[in-house]
Amino acid sequence: MTIHKAQGATCDHALVLVDKLMPREAIYTAMSRGRRRNDLYLAIDTGPADIAHAPEITRDAIDALVAGIERSAAQQMAIDNPGLGR
């Protein structure tokens, strides 16, 4: 199920797949669906050699998650920038 379809829904356990392009609003929406548990899985780019083995959590994975959380898809309102007056 997509995040947009899950918005407003609640379940006992949510599994969330996050990539480096997902904005924080989507991460928040997805991570607030589970009543008892929310598990976050981070999709990282791996080469063919990594397919046979589970990748270790690396600094790149953590940086990708932080980048996603810091990215916002919200539109900025004109009132938020009073210096941009007419």
Tab-separated table of C-alpha atoms in Angstrom:
chain	number	residue	atom	x	y	z
A	1	MET	CA	0.000	0.000	0.000
A	2	THR	CA	1.319	3.477	-0.768
A	3	ILE	CA	1.768	6.178	1.857
A	4	HIS	CA	-0.962	8.289	0.250
A	5	LYS	CA	-3.424	5.405	0.372
A	6	ALA	CA	-2.453	4.665	3.999
A	7	GLN	CA	-2.928	8.282	5.110
A	8	GLY	CA	-5.623	8.342	7.757
A	9	ALA	CA	-5.459	4.563	8.222
A	10	THR	CA	-4.142	2.852	11.336
A	11	CYS	CA	-2.785	-0.666	11.674
A	12	ASP	CA	-1.102	-2.676	14.418
A	13	HIS	CA	2.262	-2.946	12.655
A	14	ALA	CA	3.525	-0.740	9.817
A	15	LEU	CA	6.496	-1.635	7.616
A	16	VAL	CA	7.932	1.426	5.888
A	17	LEU	CA	10.413	1.389	3.002
A	18	VAL	CA	12.288	4.712	2.807
A	19	ASP	CA	14.665	5.879	0.100
A	20	LYS	CA	16.862	8.961	-0.127
A	21	LEU	CA	14.243	10.886	-2.138
A	22	MET	CA	11.356	10.531	0.317
A	23	PRO	CA	10.523	13.855	2.026
A	24	ARG	CA	10.023	14.109	5.775
A	25	GLU	CA	6.268	14.644	5.496
A	26	ALA	CA	5.900	11.263	3.798
A	27	ILE	CA	8.206	9.595	6.339
A	28	TYR	CA	6.176	11.074	9.201
A	29	THR	CA	2.886	9.963	7.650
A	30	ALA	CA	4.179	6.443	7.073
A	31	MET	CA	5.801	6.121	10.504
A	32	SER	CA	2.644	7.214	12.299
A	33	ARG	CA	0.389	4.461	10.917
A	34	GLY	CA	1.229	1.669	13.378
A	35	ARG	CA	-0.422	1.517	16.796
A	36	ARG	CA	2.003	-0.944	18.359
A	37	ARG	CA	4.989	-0.959	16.058
A	38	ASN	CA	6.531	0.866	13.099
A	39	ASP	CA	9.549	-0.638	11.325
A	40	LEU	CA	11.599	1.509	8.956
A	41	TYR	CA	13.625	-0.102	6.170
A	42	LEU	CA	16.112	2.079	4.321
A	43	ALA	CA	16.652	1.377	0.607
A	44	ILE	CA	20.250	2.021	-0.336
A	45	ASP	CA	22.055	1.538	-3.629
A	46	THR	CA	24.041	-1.685	-3.592
A	47	GLY	CA	26.095	-3.366	-6.239
A	48	PRO	CA	25.504	-6.892	-7.580
A	49	ALA	CA	28.136	-8.309	-5.202
A	50	ASP	CA	26.007	-7.244	-2.219
A	51	ILE	CA	22.898	-9.144	-3.306
A	52	ALA	CA	23.921	-12.435	-1.663
A	53	HIS	CA	24.670	-10.810	1.701
A	54	ALA	CA	22.679	-8.531	3.942
A	55	PRO	CA	24.330	-5.103	3.858
A	56	GLU	CA	25.705	-3.671	7.062
A	57	ILE	CA	24.336	-0.372	8.283
A	58	THR	CA	26.863	2.115	6.996
A	59	ARG	CA	27.368	5.812	7.363
A	60	ASP	CA	25.930	6.164	3.829
A	61	ALA	CA	22.670	4.542	4.974
A	62	ILE	CA	22.418	6.816	7.985
A	63	ASP	CA	23.238	9.879	5.868
A	64	ALA	CA	20.544	8.874	3.349
A	65	LEU	CA	17.956	8.611	6.128
A	66	VAL	CA	18.977	11.980	7.571
A	67	ALA	CA	18.821	13.537	4.087
A	68	GLY	CA	15.283	12.241	3.665
A	69	ILE	CA	14.170	13.535	7.038
A	70	GLU	CA	15.689	16.951	6.342
A	71	ARG	CA	14.049	17.224	2.900
A	72	SER	CA	10.641	18.845	2.849
A	73	ALA	CA	8.108	18.656	0.046
A	74	ALA	CA	5.901	21.309	1.626
A	75	GLN	CA	5.299	24.406	-0.422
A	76	GLN	CA	6.387	27.631	1.202
A	77	MET	CA	3.657	30.199	1.684
A	78	ALA	CA	4.148	33.842	0.747
A	79	ILE	CA	3.345	34.861	4.327
A	80	ASP	CA	6.441	32.904	5.434
A	81	ASN	CA	8.610	35.342	3.422
A	82	PRO	CA	7.489	38.889	4.268
A	83	GLY	CA	10.576	40.267	2.489
A	84	LEU	CA	9.184	39.107	-0.850
A	85	GLY	CA	6.512	41.821	-0.822
A	86	ARG	CA	5.063	43.326	-3.939
